[in-house]
Structure formats: structure tokens, C-alpha cells
Amino acid sequence: MIEFTNVSKQYPTGQLALYNVNFAMQPGEMVFLTGHSGAGKSTLLKLIAMLERPSQGEIVVNGKAVNKLKNKHIPPFRRHIGMIFQNHHLLLDRSVFENVALPLKITGMHHRDIRRRVQAALDKVSLLNKQKENPMMLSVGEQQRVGIARAVVNKPTIILADEPTGNLDPELAQDIMYTFQQFNELGATVLIASHDQTLIESMNKRIIVLQKINP
Amino acid sequence: MTNVTKTNQRARQYSFFDAWWQHVRAAMAFSLKRLWFNPLSTWITLAAIAIALSLPAGLHLFLKNLQTLTDDKRQVPTVSLFLKQSVTAQQAEDRAALLSELNDIDKVVFVSKEDALKKFGEITGFGETLETLDDNPLPHVLVVTPNLTMTGEMDAQIRKLVRQLKNYPEVDSVQADIEWVQRLHAIILIAQRILYVVSALLLLTVLLVVGNTIRLDIENRKEEIDVTRFIGATRAYIRRPFIFGGLWYGLFGGIISLVIVHFALLFLLPPINRLSTLYGSHFTLSGLDFKMTFLILLISSLLGIVGAWLAVGQHLRKTEVVL
Ligand SMILES: Nc1ncnc2c1ncn2[C@@H]1O[C@H](COP(=O)(O)OP(=O)(O)O)[C@@H](O)[C@H]1O
Ligand SMILES: [Mg+2]
């Protein structure tokens, strides 16, 4: 499903974020990515979603060598990936419903189908009753769940989450992890970057550790 | 994985055109709503565009009216010979007959002082007042239509003829209508050039105003653009609402400029009409015709679109997603 072969990433600033990374994920697998701050976790996730391009090596996602993807093929490719960040990146000038509907609108879907799908996604994160509210009015945990609903509304094959529980207290964090597990059980391949060691270990999944490289 | 295949099948139900039309409709509605998001800055932008557009439009209108004023006379330039008071009608008619024999002259019309007075009375409405005059103050007039050769400078030919006609003993003064028409014509040519320069500069202003407004809008919505990009929006999708924003600015600015020009015209009309009745003319200001109205709206809309396109293009080239 996701395969890295000798992947390195050096930012234009000269910062070497990843060096010679090799790993593979099976379809339907749920994996945690851990390592110290600055080890390159965020960079690795960005490479999968083509938010950054690798400096070296090959990345295969869904059977496609994405490092060779042309610019115009990147938008449709991203629609198969749901991304969640530590900061929810919700748009505060519109309602929860509108936020979650955004990925569907991008595909040109019809209004009534959008309504159905958005409500289903909000239902899965137990926020159906908050759909008309502005994200600003929600608690941090709820905002993060809206972000998850937006990431999964498109029924992506791959879900990537970068420190999704970073701002949450342990109980809420555990809750969010269970939500991801549910999506994994529904068939999605899930990769979560986190440095919360106890939380990760409690989930009983494969863990990939990134070592920080000393230049 | 069953989830995945279902997604693909669903997606395929929407034809390319359906999706495109959904996008266009959404972008139109959204960009219209955005205009009211910050009404003050929208109105300021629209006013700037409208003023910049109404200047060339008004100037064009002014020139068009000047041209209609000269057009009918330019075809038949005439030279009026005002005869001395002592010249009798018979002498005048004889001279007219002689003049019409000349090669340089096409036709001579004799207007007696009595005819001239009557006509003057009719035009001004002072007929009764004029009847109380003991003496007719007007002279006999010969209206000469020159026979202009196609080659050579019209101006020079007429000046030569005027000099020649002045030498006849009956002639008191000579007035060539052509002179003011020619001068006006020359002025119009200059004014036209000025119109082109002013238009080019002001249209460029519209382009910059729209471009800058859209650029600011993009700055304010950076977050939104980045978010839509990482969830898989194409460049066309991101560009669309901004392009429509530019279109609305151009179109509405154009409409407001038409309103401005129209009111300026209404404001000018009464004094112009009074002036033209004083001169016994039926001249009246004509407004923008349908073609011009359409053209102004078309140009302003295009400028809006191009301005927005430049602003968005620059932004999209500059950045990948930064989160
Ligand atoms: N856009 C960027 N430009 C330059 N350097 C970057 C950029 N993003 C991350 N880095 C650097 O790359 C390294 C890895 O960063 P990151 O992937 O964010 O690690 P993590 O998410 O594990 O904390 C860090 O040293 C960071 O400073
Ligand atoms: Mg990080």
C-alpha cells in the first residue's frame, strides 16, 4: 500500500530531514510512526501525500510511484488520502458542515449526496448535533474530530494523522485513537505520527521508530 | 477495501460537465457572497474602477458629439461673401452669375438681405421685433460652393479662393465655413489621441486595482487555499472563485461607470440645449448607444478577469502547500 525505498529528503534550506528510509505498509494495516521531535515524522507524512517531494528514492502509494507523479495528477491523487494535523486547520468562516463538505465539493458532487455523506461522517465522530455551529465554538477535542470527519468524508483508502492528539488530554486522546481504529477496521490503511509512547503502546499496533540523524 | 471500490463507482456517476457546472455555480455564488464580506472595501474598489472607466467613456461621448457637429458640414465646405451695403440686388445677382462661370467654383447661391432677415426672424422668433426696424441691417450674401479638385490640400485651395474673392469690389468680407470646421477637426484628432492615451492609462489602472484587490483577498484566504489544496483541489478549482471575483468587480464597476456617465449627461443636457437653440441648431447631446454600453461592460469585465488571473496565477506559481 505504502512503500519507501531509500528515501531521503533534504529541504531547500539544506536541512536533511530524512535519510535512507525504507519501510512498507500492507493494505488495511494500522501503523504508528514515532521518534523524537525533529526526527522527520511530519516530513515522512508530507512525502506520502505529495505535500513535499523526496530528494532521493522511490515512494509507491496505491501501486503508483508518486515521486514521478506529474503536478496535474497530484490533486486527484490527494483525494484518496485523508490527512489530519495537530492543528485542526478548519476554516473558521464557515460551519462545521461546510468544513466537512469541502472535500466532496471539490469533486463536484451533488448537493443531496454531499448532505448524506457529510452527515454520515459527522455521525461517525459523534458530532452530528454540532453540524451548524462554527468550529470556533467547539472544544479542542471536538475540533480535532471535525478534522477527522473532513479527512474521512471522501472515504479515502489511506488516512494520515500528524500528532492528532498533541493538544488533547489523555482521555480524549485515547478516544481519538479508537476513532482511527474504527476507520481502520472499515478498511482504511492508517498511519499515525505521535510521540506519546504510552498511548501508542496501549493500542497494540506495529510501531515504526525514526531516529534523529546527526548531521 | 470494499469501501474504496464503492467510492470510485459513485464518483463515476457524475459526468465531467455535471461536476464542472457544480463548481462554476458554487464559485459564482461564493464570490458574490464574498463581496459583501467586507462591503466598505468592496465599494471603494468598485468606485475606483467606476471612476477610472467613466473618464474614458465620458471623453469618448464628448468626442462623438463633437464629430456629429462637424460631420455634415465637412462634406460641403462653403464660402460666404458678405457684400457691401451699397450693392444692389441686381448687382449681386450679376456677380453671382459671373462667379459661377469660374473653374474653381461649383455653385453660387444668392441670399438677398430680405430673405436673410426673414430667415433670421424665423429662427430666433424675433420676427415681429425685426419688422419695427427702419433699415435692414443685413447685407446681401453670396454662398459659394468651391469646386475642389481631389488632389491637393483642401485647406490651401480654399484659402487661395478666399483671397481671390476678397478682391472683388462688391465684397465686404469673406468667411470660409471650412476654417472652423477644419480647426475643430484638427482639435478632434488631437483629442482622439488624448482619449487613447487616457484610456490606456485608466484601463491599466482598472487592471491594477482589480489585481491588487484580488491579491489582498488571496492573502486573507491563504489558509483556505492551503487547506483546499491538501484535500485535493485542482488549481482551476482554487482559481475559479477569484476569477469570478474579478469578473464581478469589473462588471459592477462598469455598470456604475455607465450610471456616472449617464448622470453627467443629464447634468450637461439643459445648458447644451439652451446653447444650441441660441444658435438655431437642433443639435442635442446623444448618450451612449447600445454598442458602446455593451463594449464598456465587456471591456471592464475582461479587465476584471485578467487582473484576477494575474494575481491568482502569481500566487499559485509561488507556493506549494505550506502547513
Ligand atoms: N519546510 C521546512 N524547511 C526546512 N526545514 C524543515 C522544514 N520542515 C521541517 N524541517 C526540518 O526537518 C527536520 C524534520 O522535521 P519534521 O519532519 O517536522 O520532524 P518531526 O515532525 O518529527 O518533529 C527538522 O530538523 C526540521 O527543522
Ligand atoms: Mg512534526
Coordinates of C-alpha atoms and ligand atoms in Angstrom, one line a residue:
Chain A
M1 CA 0.0 0.0 0.0
I2 CA 2.8 2.4 1.0
E3 CA 6.4 1.6 0.3
F4 CA 9.5 3.7 0.8
T5 CA 12.8 2.6 -0.8
N6 CA 16.0 4.5 0.0
V7 CA 14.0 7.8 0.5
S8 CA 15.9 10.9 1.6
K9 CA 14.6 14.4 2.0
Q10 CA 16.7 17.5 2.1
Y11 CA 14.8 20.8 2.4
P12 CA 15.9 23.7 0.3
T13 CA 17.4 25.2 3.4
G14 CA 19.9 22.4 3.4
Q15 CA 18.3 20.6 6.4
L16 CA 18.4 16.9 6.0
A17 CA 15.0 15.7 7.4
L18 CA 15.1 12.0 6.3
Y19 CA 18.0 9.9 5.3
N20 CA 17.7 6.5 3.5
V21 CA 14.3 5.5 4.9
N22 CA 12.9 2.0 4.0
F23 CA 9.6 0.6 5.1
A24 CA 6.4 -0.9 3.7
M25 CA 2.7 -1.0 4.9
Q26 CA 0.2 -3.6 3.9
P27 CA -3.3 -2.5 2.7
G28 CA -5.6 -2.3 5.7
E29 CA -2.8 -2.0 8.2
M30 CA -2.6 0.5 11.1
V31 CA 0.9 1.7 12.0
F32 CA 2.3 4.2 14.4
L33 CA 5.2 6.4 13.5
T34 CA 7.3 7.7 16.4
G35 CA 10.6 9.3 17.1
H36 CA 11.9 12.5 18.8
S37 CA 10.8 15.9 17.8
G38 CA 12.7 16.8 14.6
A39 CA 13.2 13.2 13.6
G40 CA 11.2 13.7 10.4
K41 CA 7.8 12.3 11.2
S42 CA 5.9 15.2 9.6
T43 CA 8.2 15.2 6.7
L44 CA 7.5 11.5 6.0
L45 CA 3.8 12.0 6.1
K46 CA 4.1 15.0 3.8
L47 CA 6.0 12.9 1.3
I48 CA 3.2 10.3 1.2
A49 CA 0.6 13.0 0.4
M50 CA 3.0 14.7 -2.1
L51 CA 2.9 17.9 0.0
E52 CA 6.7 17.7 -0.4
R53 CA 8.8 15.8 -3.0
P54 CA 11.6 13.4 -2.0
S55 CA 15.1 14.4 -2.8
Q56 CA 16.0 10.8 -3.4
G57 CA 14.5 7.3 -3.5
E58 CA 11.1 5.9 -4.6
I59 CA 7.8 6.2 -2.9
V60 CA 5.0 3.8 -4.0
V61 CA 1.4 4.6 -2.9
N62 CA -1.5 2.5 -4.1
G63 CA 0.8 0.9 -6.6
K64 CA 1.8 4.2 -8.1
A65 CA 5.3 5.7 -8.0
V66 CA 4.2 9.0 -6.6
N67 CA 7.6 10.6 -6.7
K68 CA 7.2 10.5 -10.5
L69 CA 3.7 12.0 -10.4
K70 CA 3.1 15.0 -12.6
N71 CA 1.8 18.2 -10.9
K72 CA -1.6 17.9 -12.6
H73 CA -2.1 14.3 -11.3
I74 CA -1.4 15.3 -7.7
P75 CA -4.9 16.8 -6.8
P76 CA -6.8 13.6 -7.8
F77 CA -4.2 11.5 -6.0
R78 CA -4.6 13.5 -2.8
R79 CA -8.4 12.8 -2.8
H80 CA -7.5 9.2 -1.9
I81 CA -5.7 10.3 1.2
G82 CA -7.3 11.8 4.3
M83 CA -4.9 14.0 6.3
I84 CA -5.2 15.2 9.9
F85 CA -2.9 17.6 11.6
Q86 CA -2.2 18.6 15.2
N87 CA -3.7 22.0 14.4
H88 CA -7.1 21.1 13.0
H89 CA -6.8 23.5 10.0
L90 CA -10.5 24.1 9.9
L91 CA -11.9 27.1 8.1
L92 CA -13.4 29.5 10.7
D93 CA -15.5 31.5 8.3
R94 CA -18.0 28.6 7.8
S95 CA -19.9 26.0 9.7
V96 CA -18.8 22.5 10.7
F97 CA -21.0 21.1 7.9
E98 CA -19.4 23.3 5.3
N99 CA -15.9 22.3 6.5
V100 CA -16.6 18.6 6.3
A101 CA -18.3 19.1 2.9
L102 CA -15.3 20.7 1.3
P103 CA -13.5 17.6 0.0
L104 CA -16.8 16.5 -1.6
K105 CA -17.4 19.9 -3.2
I106 CA -14.0 19.7 -4.7
T107 CA -15.0 16.5 -6.6
G108 CA -18.2 18.3 -7.9
M109 CA -20.6 16.1 -6.0
H110 CA -24.3 16.9 -6.0
H111 CA -25.9 18.7 -3.0
R112 CA -28.1 15.9 -1.7
D113 CA -25.2 13.3 -1.9
I114 CA -23.0 15.8 -0.1
R115 CA -25.6 16.1 2.7
R116 CA -25.9 12.4 3.2
R117 CA -22.1 11.8 3.2
V118 CA -21.3 14.7 5.5
Q119 CA -23.9 13.7 8.0
A120 CA -22.7 10.1 7.9
A121 CA -19.1 11.3 8.5
L122 CA -20.2 13.6 11.4
D123 CA -22.2 10.8 12.9
K124 CA -19.1 8.5 13.0
V125 CA -17.2 11.1 15.1
S126 CA -20.4 11.8 17.2
L127 CA -20.8 15.4 16.1
L128 CA -24.0 15.3 14.1
N129 CA -25.6 17.7 16.6
K130 CA -22.9 20.3 16.0
Q131 CA -23.1 20.5 12.2
K132 CA -24.5 24.0 12.0
E133 CA -22.0 25.5 14.5
N134 CA -18.9 27.4 13.8
P135 CA -15.7 25.4 14.6
M136 CA -14.6 28.2 16.9
M137 CA -17.4 27.4 19.3
L138 CA -16.2 23.8 19.7
S139 CA -13.8 22.3 22.2
V140 CA -10.3 21.3 21.1
G141 CA -11.3 17.6 21.1
E142 CA -14.4 18.3 19.0
Q143 CA -12.4 20.4 16.5
Q144 CA -10.0 17.6 16.1
R145 CA -12.9 15.2 15.4
V146 CA -14.3 17.6 12.8
G147 CA -10.9 17.5 11.2
I148 CA -11.1 13.7 11.2
A149 CA -14.7 13.8 9.7
R150 CA -13.3 16.0 6.9
A151 CA -10.5 13.6 6.3
V152 CA -12.7 10.5 6.0
V153 CA -15.7 12.0 4.3
N154 CA -14.2 11.1 0.9
K155 CA -13.8 7.5 2.0
P156 CA -10.1 7.6 1.4
T157 CA -8.0 4.5 1.2
I158 CA -5.3 6.0 3.3
I159 CA -5.6 8.1 6.5
L160 CA -2.5 10.0 7.6
A161 CA -2.5 11.8 11.0
D162 CA 0.3 14.0 12.3
E163 CA 0.2 14.3 16.1
P164 CA -3.6 14.2 16.1
T165 CA -3.7 14.0 19.9
G166 CA -0.9 16.5 20.6
N167 CA -3.2 19.1 22.2
L168 CA -5.6 16.7 24.0
D169 CA -5.7 15.3 27.5
P170 CA -5.1 11.6 27.8
E171 CA -8.8 10.5 27.9
L172 CA -9.7 12.5 24.7
A173 CA -6.5 11.3 23.1
Q174 CA -7.5 7.7 23.7
D175 CA -10.9 8.4 22.3
I176 CA -9.4 9.8 19.1
M177 CA -7.2 6.8 18.7
Y178 CA -10.2 4.5 19.0
T179 CA -11.9 6.5 16.3
F180 CA -9.0 5.9 14.0
Q181 CA -9.1 2.2 14.8
Q182 CA -12.7 2.1 13.7
F183 CA -11.8 3.6 10.4
N184 CA -9.0 1.0 10.1
E185 CA -11.5 -1.8 10.8
L186 CA -13.7 -0.4 8.0
G187 CA -10.8 -1.0 5.6
A188 CA -8.6 2.1 5.5
T189 CA -4.8 2.0 5.8
V190 CA -3.9 4.2 8.8
L191 CA -0.5 5.8 9.6
I192 CA -0.3 8.0 12.7
A193 CA 2.7 10.0 13.8
S194 CA 2.9 10.5 17.5
H195 CA 5.5 10.7 20.3
D196 CA 3.0 9.8 23.0
Q197 CA 4.8 6.5 23.9
T198 CA 2.2 5.2 26.5
L199 CA -0.7 5.9 24.2
I200 CA 0.9 4.2 21.2
E201 CA 1.8 1.1 23.2
S202 CA -1.7 0.7 24.5
M203 CA -3.0 0.4 21.0
N204 CA -1.1 -2.8 20.2
K205 CA -0.2 -2.0 16.6
R206 CA 3.1 -2.1 14.6
I207 CA 5.4 0.9 15.5
I208 CA 8.0 2.4 13.2
V209 CA 10.7 4.5 15.0
L210 CA 12.5 7.3 13.2
Q211 CA 16.0 8.0 14.5
K212 CA 17.1 11.6 14.5
I213 CA 20.1 11.9 12.3
N214 CA 23.0 14.0 13.5
P215 CA 24.5 15.9 10.6
Chain B
M1 CA -11.2 -2.2 0.8
T2 CA -14.8 -2.7 -0.2
N3 CA -15.2 0.9 0.8
V4 CA -12.8 2.0 -1.9
T5 CA -14.4 0.4 -4.9
K6 CA -17.7 1.9 -3.9
T7 CA -16.2 5.4 -3.8
N8 CA -14.9 5.0 -7.3
Q9 CA -18.2 3.9 -8.7
R10 CA -20.1 6.7 -7.0
A11 CA -17.6 9.2 -8.3
R12 CA -18.1 8.0 -11.8
Q13 CA -21.8 8.7 -11.8
Y14 CA -21.0 12.4 -12.1
S15 CA -20.3 13.4 -15.6
F16 CA -17.5 15.8 -16.2
F17 CA -19.9 18.5 -17.2
D18 CA -22.1 18.0 -14.1
A19 CA -19.0 18.4 -11.8
W20 CA -17.8 21.4 -13.8
W21 CA -21.2 23.1 -13.6
Q22 CA -21.5 22.4 -9.9
H23 CA -18.1 24.1 -9.5
V24 CA -18.9 27.1 -11.6
R25 CA -22.2 27.7 -9.8
A26 CA -20.6 27.3 -6.4
A27 CA -17.8 29.6 -7.3
M28 CA -20.1 32.3 -8.7
A29 CA -22.3 32.3 -5.6
F30 CA -19.4 32.1 -3.3
S31 CA -17.5 35.0 -4.9
L32 CA -20.7 37.1 -4.9
K33 CA -21.2 36.5 -1.2
R34 CA -17.5 37.4 -0.6
L35 CA -18.2 40.9 -2.0
W36 CA -20.5 41.5 1.0
F37 CA -18.0 40.1 3.4
N38 CA -16.2 43.5 3.6
P39 CA -18.7 45.9 2.0
L40 CA -16.7 49.0 2.6
S41 CA -13.6 47.8 0.8
T42 CA -15.8 46.4 -2.0
W43 CA -17.5 49.7 -2.5
I44 CA -14.2 51.6 -2.5
T45 CA -12.8 49.2 -5.1
L46 CA -15.9 49.5 -7.2
A47 CA -15.8 53.3 -7.0
A48 CA -12.2 53.4 -8.1
I49 CA -12.9 51.1 -11.0
A50 CA -16.1 53.1 -12.0
I51 CA -14.3 56.4 -11.9
A52 CA -11.4 55.1 -13.9
L53 CA -13.8 53.7 -16.5
S54 CA -16.2 56.7 -16.6
L55 CA -13.4 59.1 -17.7
P56 CA -12.6 57.5 -21.0
A57 CA -16.3 56.7 -21.6
G58 CA -17.3 60.3 -21.0
L59 CA -14.4 61.6 -23.1
H60 CA -15.5 59.2 -25.9
L61 CA -19.0 60.5 -25.7
F62 CA -17.8 64.1 -25.8
L63 CA -15.8 63.5 -28.9
K64 CA -18.5 61.6 -30.6
N65 CA -20.8 64.6 -30.1
L66 CA -18.2 67.0 -31.4
Q67 CA -17.9 64.8 -34.5
T68 CA -21.6 64.8 -35.3
L69 CA -21.4 68.6 -35.1
T70 CA -18.7 68.8 -37.8
D71 CA -19.7 65.8 -40.0
D72 CA -22.5 67.3 -42.1
K73 CA -20.5 70.4 -42.9
R74 CA -17.2 68.8 -43.7
Q75 CA -18.7 67.3 -46.9
V76 CA -19.8 70.7 -48.4
P77 CA -17.5 73.4 -47.4
T78 CA -18.9 76.8 -48.3
V79 CA -17.5 80.3 -48.5
S80 CA -19.9 83.2 -47.6
L81 CA -19.3 86.5 -49.4
F82 CA -20.9 89.4 -47.4
L83 CA -21.5 92.2 -49.9
K84 CA -21.2 95.9 -49.1
Q85 CA -24.4 97.7 -48.1
S86 CA -24.3 99.8 -51.2
V87 CA -24.5 96.8 -53.6
T88 CA -28.0 96.4 -55.1
A89 CA -29.7 93.0 -55.5
Q90 CA -29.2 93.3 -59.3
Q91 CA -25.5 93.9 -59.0
A92 CA -25.3 91.0 -56.6
E93 CA -27.1 88.6 -58.9
D94 CA -24.8 89.6 -61.8
R95 CA -21.7 89.0 -59.7
A96 CA -23.2 85.6 -58.8
A97 CA -23.7 84.7 -62.4
L98 CA -20.1 85.7 -63.2
L99 CA -18.6 83.8 -60.3
S100 CA -20.4 80.6 -61.2
E101 CA -18.6 80.7 -64.5
L102 CA -15.2 80.3 -62.8
N103 CA -13.4 77.0 -62.8
D104 CA -12.8 77.0 -59.1
I105 CA -16.4 77.4 -58.2
D106 CA -19.1 74.8 -58.4
K107 CA -22.2 76.8 -57.5
V108 CA -23.2 80.2 -56.2
V109 CA -26.4 80.8 -54.2
F110 CA -27.7 84.4 -53.8
V111 CA -29.3 85.2 -50.5
S112 CA -30.9 88.6 -50.6
K113 CA -30.9 90.8 -47.4
E114 CA -34.7 90.5 -47.3
D115 CA -34.5 86.7 -47.3
A116 CA -31.8 86.7 -44.7
L117 CA -33.8 88.9 -42.4
K118 CA -36.9 86.8 -42.7
K119 CA -35.0 83.6 -42.0
F120 CA -33.3 85.2 -39.1
G121 CA -36.7 86.2 -37.7
E122 CA -38.0 82.7 -38.1
I123 CA -35.1 81.1 -36.4
T124 CA -34.8 83.4 -33.5
G125 CA -38.5 84.1 -33.1
F126 CA -37.7 87.9 -33.1
G127 CA -39.7 88.3 -36.4
E128 CA -42.1 91.0 -35.0
T129 CA -39.3 92.9 -33.3
L130 CA -37.3 93.0 -36.6
E131 CA -40.3 94.4 -38.5
T132 CA -40.1 97.5 -36.4
L133 CA -36.6 98.2 -37.8
D134 CA -36.4 101.0 -40.3
D135 CA -33.4 99.7 -42.1
N136 CA -32.5 96.1 -42.8
P137 CA -29.0 95.8 -41.2
L138 CA -28.1 92.7 -43.1
P139 CA -26.1 92.6 -46.3
H140 CA -26.7 90.5 -49.4
V141 CA -24.8 87.3 -49.2
L142 CA -23.4 85.0 -51.9
V143 CA -22.9 81.5 -50.7
V144 CA -20.2 80.0 -52.8
T145 CA -19.5 76.2 -53.0
P146 CA -16.0 75.7 -54.3
N147 CA -15.1 73.1 -56.9
L148 CA -12.4 71.3 -55.1
T149 CA -10.0 69.1 -57.0
M150 CA -9.4 65.7 -55.4
T151 CA -5.7 66.3 -55.4
G152 CA -4.1 68.9 -53.3
E153 CA -4.7 70.3 -49.9
M154 CA -8.3 71.3 -49.4
D155 CA -7.3 73.9 -46.9
A156 CA -4.8 75.6 -49.2
Q157 CA -7.2 75.6 -52.2
I158 CA -9.9 77.3 -50.1
R159 CA -7.5 79.9 -48.7
K160 CA -6.5 80.8 -52.2
L161 CA -10.1 81.2 -53.3
V162 CA -10.9 83.3 -50.3
R163 CA -8.0 85.7 -51.2
Q164 CA -9.2 85.9 -54.7
L165 CA -12.8 86.6 -53.8
K166 CA -11.9 89.3 -51.4
N167 CA -10.6 91.4 -54.3
Y168 CA -14.0 91.9 -55.9
P169 CA -15.2 95.5 -55.4
E170 CA -18.7 94.4 -54.1
V171 CA -17.3 92.2 -51.4
D172 CA -17.1 93.5 -47.9
S173 CA -15.9 90.4 -46.1
V174 CA -15.4 86.7 -46.8
Q175 CA -16.0 83.9 -44.3
A176 CA -15.0 80.4 -45.1
D177 CA -17.1 77.9 -43.0
I178 CA -14.4 75.5 -43.7
E179 CA -12.0 77.2 -41.4
W180 CA -13.6 76.4 -38.1
V181 CA -14.7 73.0 -39.2
Q182 CA -11.1 72.3 -40.1
R183 CA -9.8 73.6 -36.9
L184 CA -12.4 71.6 -35.0
H185 CA -11.4 68.6 -37.0
A186 CA -7.8 69.1 -36.1
I187 CA -8.7 69.5 -32.5
I188 CA -10.8 66.4 -32.6
L189 CA -7.8 64.4 -34.0
I190 CA -5.7 65.6 -31.1
A191 CA -8.4 64.9 -28.6
Q192 CA -8.8 61.4 -30.0
R193 CA -5.1 60.7 -29.4
I194 CA -5.5 62.1 -25.9
L195 CA -8.5 59.8 -25.5
Y196 CA -6.4 56.8 -26.5
V197 CA -3.6 57.6 -24.1
V198 CA -6.0 58.4 -21.2
S199 CA -8.0 55.2 -21.9
A200 CA -4.9 53.1 -22.0
L201 CA -3.7 54.5 -18.7
L202 CA -7.0 54.3 -17.0
L203 CA -7.7 50.8 -18.2
L204 CA -4.3 49.8 -16.8
T205 CA -5.4 51.4 -13.6
V206 CA -8.5 49.2 -13.5
L207 CA -6.3 46.2 -14.1
L208 CA -4.1 47.1 -11.2
V209 CA -7.0 47.9 -8.9
V210 CA -8.7 44.6 -9.5
G211 CA -5.4 42.7 -9.4
N212 CA -4.4 44.3 -6.1
T213 CA -7.8 43.7 -4.5
I214 CA -7.8 40.1 -5.5
R215 CA -4.2 39.8 -4.3
L216 CA -5.3 41.1 -0.9
D217 CA -8.2 38.7 -0.9
I218 CA -5.8 35.8 -1.6
E219 CA -3.6 36.9 1.3
N220 CA -6.6 36.9 3.6
R221 CA -7.6 33.4 2.4
K222 CA -4.1 31.8 2.4
E223 CA -5.2 29.3 5.0
E224 CA -8.3 28.4 3.0
I225 CA -6.3 27.9 -0.2
D226 CA -3.7 25.7 1.5
V227 CA -6.5 23.6 3.1
T228 CA -8.3 23.1 -0.1
R229 CA -5.1 22.2 -1.8
F230 CA -4.1 19.5 0.6
I231 CA -7.5 17.9 0.3
G232 CA -7.1 17.6 -3.4
A233 CA -8.4 20.8 -5.1
T234 CA -7.1 21.5 -8.5
R235 CA -5.5 24.8 -9.4
A236 CA -8.6 25.5 -11.6
Y237 CA -10.8 25.0 -8.6
I238 CA -8.8 27.3 -6.4
R239 CA -8.5 29.9 -9.1
R240 CA -12.2 29.9 -10.1
P241 CA -13.8 32.0 -7.2
F242 CA -11.1 34.6 -7.6
I243 CA -11.6 34.9 -11.3
F244 CA -15.3 35.3 -10.7
G245 CA -14.5 37.9 -8.0
G246 CA -12.5 39.8 -10.6
L247 CA -15.4 39.5 -13.1
W248 CA -17.8 40.9 -10.6
Y249 CA -15.5 43.8 -9.8
G250 CA -15.1 44.6 -13.5
L251 CA -18.8 44.2 -14.4
F252 CA -20.2 46.1 -11.4
G253 CA -17.6 48.8 -11.8
G254 CA -18.6 49.1 -15.4
I255 CA -22.3 49.4 -14.6
I256 CA -21.6 52.1 -12.0
S257 CA -19.4 54.0 -14.6
L258 CA -22.3 53.9 -17.0
V259 CA -24.6 55.4 -14.3
I260 CA -22.0 58.1 -13.7
V261 CA -21.7 59.0 -17.4
H262 CA -25.5 59.0 -17.7
F263 CA -25.9 61.4 -14.8
A264 CA -23.1 63.6 -16.1
L265 CA -25.0 63.7 -19.4
L266 CA -28.3 64.7 -17.7
F267 CA -26.4 67.4 -15.9
L268 CA -25.0 68.8 -19.2
L269 CA -28.1 68.5 -21.3
P270 CA -30.1 71.6 -20.3
P271 CA -27.3 74.1 -20.8
I272 CA -26.3 72.5 -24.1
N273 CA -29.8 72.5 -25.4
R274 CA -30.2 76.2 -24.5
L275 CA -26.9 77.0 -26.3
S276 CA -27.9 75.1 -29.4
T277 CA -31.3 76.9 -29.6
L278 CA -29.5 80.1 -29.4
Y279 CA -27.5 79.1 -32.4
G280 CA -30.7 77.9 -34.2
S281 CA -29.4 74.4 -34.2
H282 CA -31.3 71.2 -33.5
F283 CA -28.1 69.8 -32.0
T284 CA -28.5 67.8 -28.8
L285 CA -26.2 65.6 -26.8
S286 CA -26.5 62.0 -27.7
G287 CA -25.9 59.3 -25.0
L288 CA -24.1 56.0 -25.1
D289 CA -25.7 53.8 -27.7
F290 CA -26.2 50.1 -27.1
K291 CA -23.0 49.1 -28.8
M292 CA -20.9 51.4 -26.6
T293 CA -22.7 50.2 -23.5
F294 CA -22.1 46.7 -24.3
L295 CA -18.4 47.4 -25.2
I296 CA -17.8 49.2 -21.9
L297 CA -19.2 46.3 -19.9
L298 CA -17.3 43.8 -22.0
I299 CA -14.0 45.6 -21.6
S300 CA -14.5 46.2 -17.8
S301 CA -15.4 42.5 -17.3
L302 CA -12.4 41.3 -19.3
L303 CA -10.1 43.7 -17.3
G304 CA -11.5 42.3 -14.1
I305 CA -10.9 38.7 -15.2
V306 CA -7.4 39.4 -16.5
G307 CA -6.5 41.3 -13.3
A308 CA -7.7 38.4 -11.1
W309 CA -6.0 35.9 -13.3
L310 CA -2.6 37.6 -13.0
A311 CA -3.0 37.8 -9.2
V312 CA -4.0 34.2 -8.7
G313 CA -1.5 32.9 -11.3
Q314 CA 1.3 34.6 -9.4
H315 CA 0.2 33.2 -6.1
L316 CA -0.3 29.6 -7.4
R317 CA 3.1 29.6 -9.1
K318 CA 4.8 31.0 -6.0
T319 CA 3.7 28.4 -3.5
E320 CA 3.2 24.8 -2.9
V321 CA 1.2 23.9 0.2
V322 CA 2.8 25.0 3.4
L323 CA 1.2 23.6 6.6
Ligands
LIG1 N1 9.7 23.3 5.4 C1 10.9 23.0 6.0 N2 12.0 23.7 5.6 C2 13.2 23.4 6.2 N3 13.4 22.5 7.2 C3 12.3 21.8 7.6 C4 11.0 22.1 7.1 N4 10.2 21.3 7.7 C5 10.9 20.6 8.6 N5 12.2 20.9 8.5 C6 13.3 20.3 9.3 O1 13.4 19.0 9.1 C7 13.6 18.2 10.3 C8 12.4 17.2 10.5 O2 11.3 18.0 10.8 P1 9.8 17.3 11.0 O3 9.6 16.4 9.8 O4 8.9 18.3 11.2 O5 10.1 16.4 12.3 P2 9.0 15.9 13.4 O6 7.7 16.0 12.8 O7 9.4 14.5 13.6 O8 9.2 16.8 14.5 C9 13.7 19.2 11.4 O9 15.1 19.5 11.6 C10 13.0 20.5 10.8 O10 13.7 21.6 11.3
MG2 MG 6.0 17.1 13.4

